[in-house]
Amino acid sequence: MKHFESRDGALYAEDVALERIAAEYGTPTFVYSRAALTEAHAAYADALAGRDAMLCYAVKSNSNLAIMNVFARLGTGFDIVSGGELARVIAAGGDPAKVVFSGVGKTRDEMRAALTHGIYCFNVESEAELHRLAEVAASLGKRAPIALRVNPDVDPKTHPYISTGLKCNKFGVPIADAHRIYLEAAKLPQLEIRGIACHIGSQLLDPAPVAEAAGKVVALAEALNRDGIELRHLDLGGGLGIRYDDETVPATRDYLAPLLAVLAGRKERLLLEPGRSLVGNAGVLLSKVEYLKRGEERNFAIIDAAMNDLARPALYDAYHRIAEVRPRGKADIYDVVGPVCESGDFLGRARELAVEQEDLVAIFSAGAYGMTMSSNYNTRARAAEVMVDGESVHLIRARERIEDLYAGERLLP
Ligand SMILES: *Cc1c(COP(=O)(O)O)cnc(C)c1O
C-alpha cells in the first residue's frame, strides 16, 4: 500500500497529509489515490498485453463517477448490475458499447435502457430472462447481444456470502444445461449470441479455481462451435482478492497466468470483470476518535465512522487494518467501534493503537465495497469522498447533508 505511507510520523495519501484532508473536508471521509487506481489497472493491462482482451470494471465495487472516469480514460469497459449503474457509466463518460450487464433480476425497463444505449452484452442468468429479453428486443425492433452466465460448479474457497459459482446459488445457469439453452437462444431471431460468461466469486487468492472454470467454459465453447455457434468472447468475471491483513495475494500477472494458459490458442476475446482488485487498496476511510472508553474486560475506541459507512466488518466479519494517522501516547488494545446502536457496529476488534481522543485513524483497504454498501442507518449522512492526485486533493463527492436524507419524505395531510 505504498500510496498510503507514513512520512515524519504521520500518514499521507500520495503527497498529501491525511491530517490536512481531515482539516479541510472533515471526517469520516473516504480518501482515494489516483496513482493506486492507475497502478492496479496497469497490472491487468501488462498481464494481458498482446492478447485480445477487454477489462470491464465492476461498477458495484465503487461507483463514484470520478473513479469510473479514471478507468474510462484508461479505456476500460464496465460490468453493471442495474439500470442505475448504466446511468452512472454514461454520466462518468464511459462507453456503453463496452458495457456488460450482469444480474439475476433485470427488469424490462432496465433491458430497454440497455438496448437503447447499445450495450455490448447482456449476461443472461436464466431461461426466463432469455425469453423476456427477446420479447423486449422485439418490441424495440432491435437484436439483443447475449452471453449466458454459466455456473461451473467450482469451489472458489472464499467466504460463503461472496462465492457465486457453486450449484446451490442463485447466479447463472448450471453449466450442464447451458448447451441446450444456447441452442434455444440460437432459434430466437431477436438474440445475437456473443459469448459465455462466468464469475465464480470474490476475494479469490488461489488462481486454480478460475483456471478450472475457464477449462469448463472452453469445453462448452468447443461443443457450441461443433453445433455451428461461434462466439466472440469468453468472460471469466472478476474476483481477484486483495491484501486486507496478512493474506498472501498473488500478483495480477501470476493470478492470470494459469487462466491464460487454459485459453491459449483460443480465438475468442477474453473479458474480465475486476472490481475489488482495481479499487480495494486504493482507498482508506479516514475517521476521528470521539471517545476512549475503558472497561474491565475491554477498551473501546469510539470513532465517527460506523457500520453504515463501512459495512464489511459487520456483514462478513471482515478484517480491515486500522492505523493511527499520527501515533502518540501509550499504546493500548481497543475494540474500534462506531456510534450506531447495534452491537455488530464494529470496525475492528482487539487492535493495538496509540491514540488519544480526537486523534485520527485510517481504516485501510476501504476502496471497494465501502461507499457502495454504505447506508443512512441511524440517519447518518454519508461520508465525503476525495481523490488525491500527487499534491492535489479533489472533492469527488460532497458529504451528505442531513436535510437531504429526508428530502423525499412527506407528513400526512
Ligand atoms: C461482483 C461481481 C464482479 C466483481 O467482483 P470483484 O470480486 O470485486 O472483482 C464481477 N462480475 C460479477 C458478475 C459480479 O457480480
mmCIF file of C-alpha atoms and ligand atoms in Angstrom, residues 44 56-61 79-81 102-103 123 125 149 162 164 171 198-199 201-204 235 237-241 272-279 368-369, ligand 1:
data_model
loop_
_atom_site.group_PDB
_atom_site.id
_atom_site.type_symbol
_atom_site.label_atom_id
_atom_site.label_comp_id
_atom_site.label_asym_id
_atom_site.label_seq_id
_atom_site.Cartn_x
_atom_site.Cartn_y
_atom_site.Cartn_z
ATOM 1 C CA TYR A 44 -4.003 -6.031 -15.654
ATOM 2 C CA CYS A 56 -14.942 -4.371 -17.659
ATOM 3 C CA TYR A 57 -14.605 -2.637 -14.284
ATOM 4 C CA ALA A 58 -17.266 -3.957 -11.869
ATOM 5 C CA VAL A 59 -19.127 -0.772 -11.005
ATOM 6 C CA LYS A 60 -20.708 -2.157 -7.840
ATOM 7 C CA SER A 61 -17.328 -2.212 -6.083
ATOM 8 C CA ASP A 79 -19.681 -4.524 -15.716
ATOM 9 C CA ILE A 80 -23.032 -3.260 -14.443
ATOM 10 C CA VAL A 81 -25.778 -4.911 -12.404
ATOM 11 C CA SER A 102 -24.932 -8.928 -15.208
ATOM 12 C CA GLY A 103 -27.530 -9.666 -12.521
ATOM 13 C CA ASN A 123 -25.000 -11.645 -19.282
ATOM 14 C CA GLU A 125 -28.739 -15.542 -15.864
ATOM 15 C CA ARG A 149 -23.830 -16.765 -17.394
ATOM 16 C CA ILE A 162 -19.236 -13.958 -1.800
ATOM 17 C CA THR A 164 -21.187 -17.419 -6.569
ATOM 18 C CA PHE A 171 -26.444 -16.928 -10.064
ATOM 19 C CA CYS A 198 -18.985 -16.798 -15.652
ATOM 20 C CA HIS A 199 -17.982 -15.281 -12.310
ATOM 21 C CA GLY A 201 -16.789 -15.448 -6.503
ATOM 22 C CA SER A 202 -14.855 -12.668 -4.873
ATOM 23 C CA GLN A 203 -11.678 -12.173 -2.819
ATOM 24 C CA LEU A 204 -10.094 -15.171 -4.583
ATOM 25 C CA ASP A 235 -15.920 -13.650 -19.971
ATOM 26 C CA GLY A 237 -15.641 -12.478 -14.446
ATOM 27 C CA GLY A 238 -13.834 -10.736 -11.618
ATOM 28 C CA GLY A 239 -12.816 -11.934 -8.213
ATOM 29 C CA LEU A 240 -9.081 -11.429 -7.677
ATOM 30 C CA GLY A 241 -8.577 -10.728 -3.985
ATOM 31 C CA LEU A 272 -12.562 -9.843 -17.265
ATOM 32 C CA GLU A 273 -14.754 -8.007 -14.729
ATOM 33 C CA PRO A 274 -12.453 -6.990 -11.865
ATOM 34 C CA GLY A 275 -13.765 -4.741 -9.117
ATOM 35 C CA ARG A 276 -12.088 -5.170 -5.745
ATOM 36 C CA SER A 277 -8.589 -5.696 -7.178
ATOM 37 C CA LEU A 278 -8.773 -2.353 -9.040
ATOM 38 C CA VAL A 279 -10.044 -0.161 -6.205
ATOM 39 C CA ALA A 368 -14.049 -1.482 -2.666
ATOM 40 C CA TYR A 369 -17.487 -2.274 -1.236
HETATM 41 C C1 LIG B 1 -19.247 -8.553 -8.033
HETATM 42 C C2 LIG B 1 -19.010 -9.012 -9.407
HETATM 43 C C3 LIG B 1 -17.781 -8.790 -10.027
HETATM 44 C C4 LIG B 1 -16.612 -8.128 -9.332
HETATM 45 O O1 LIG B 1 -16.076 -8.934 -8.339
HETATM 46 P P1 LIG B 1 -14.727 -8.491 -7.580
HETATM 47 O O2 LIG B 1 -14.529 -9.576 -6.596
HETATM 48 O O3 LIG B 1 -14.976 -7.177 -6.964
HETATM 49 O O4 LIG B 1 -13.637 -8.450 -8.605
HETATM 50 C C5 LIG B 1 -17.636 -9.196 -11.337
HETATM 51 N N1 LIG B 1 -18.651 -9.799 -12.015
HETATM 52 C C6 LIG B 1 -19.842 -10.046 -11.436
HETATM 53 C C7 LIG B 1 -20.907 -10.705 -12.217
HETATM 54 C C8 LIG B 1 -20.054 -9.665 -10.125
HETATM 55 O O5 LIG B 1 -21.236 -9.922 -9.548
#
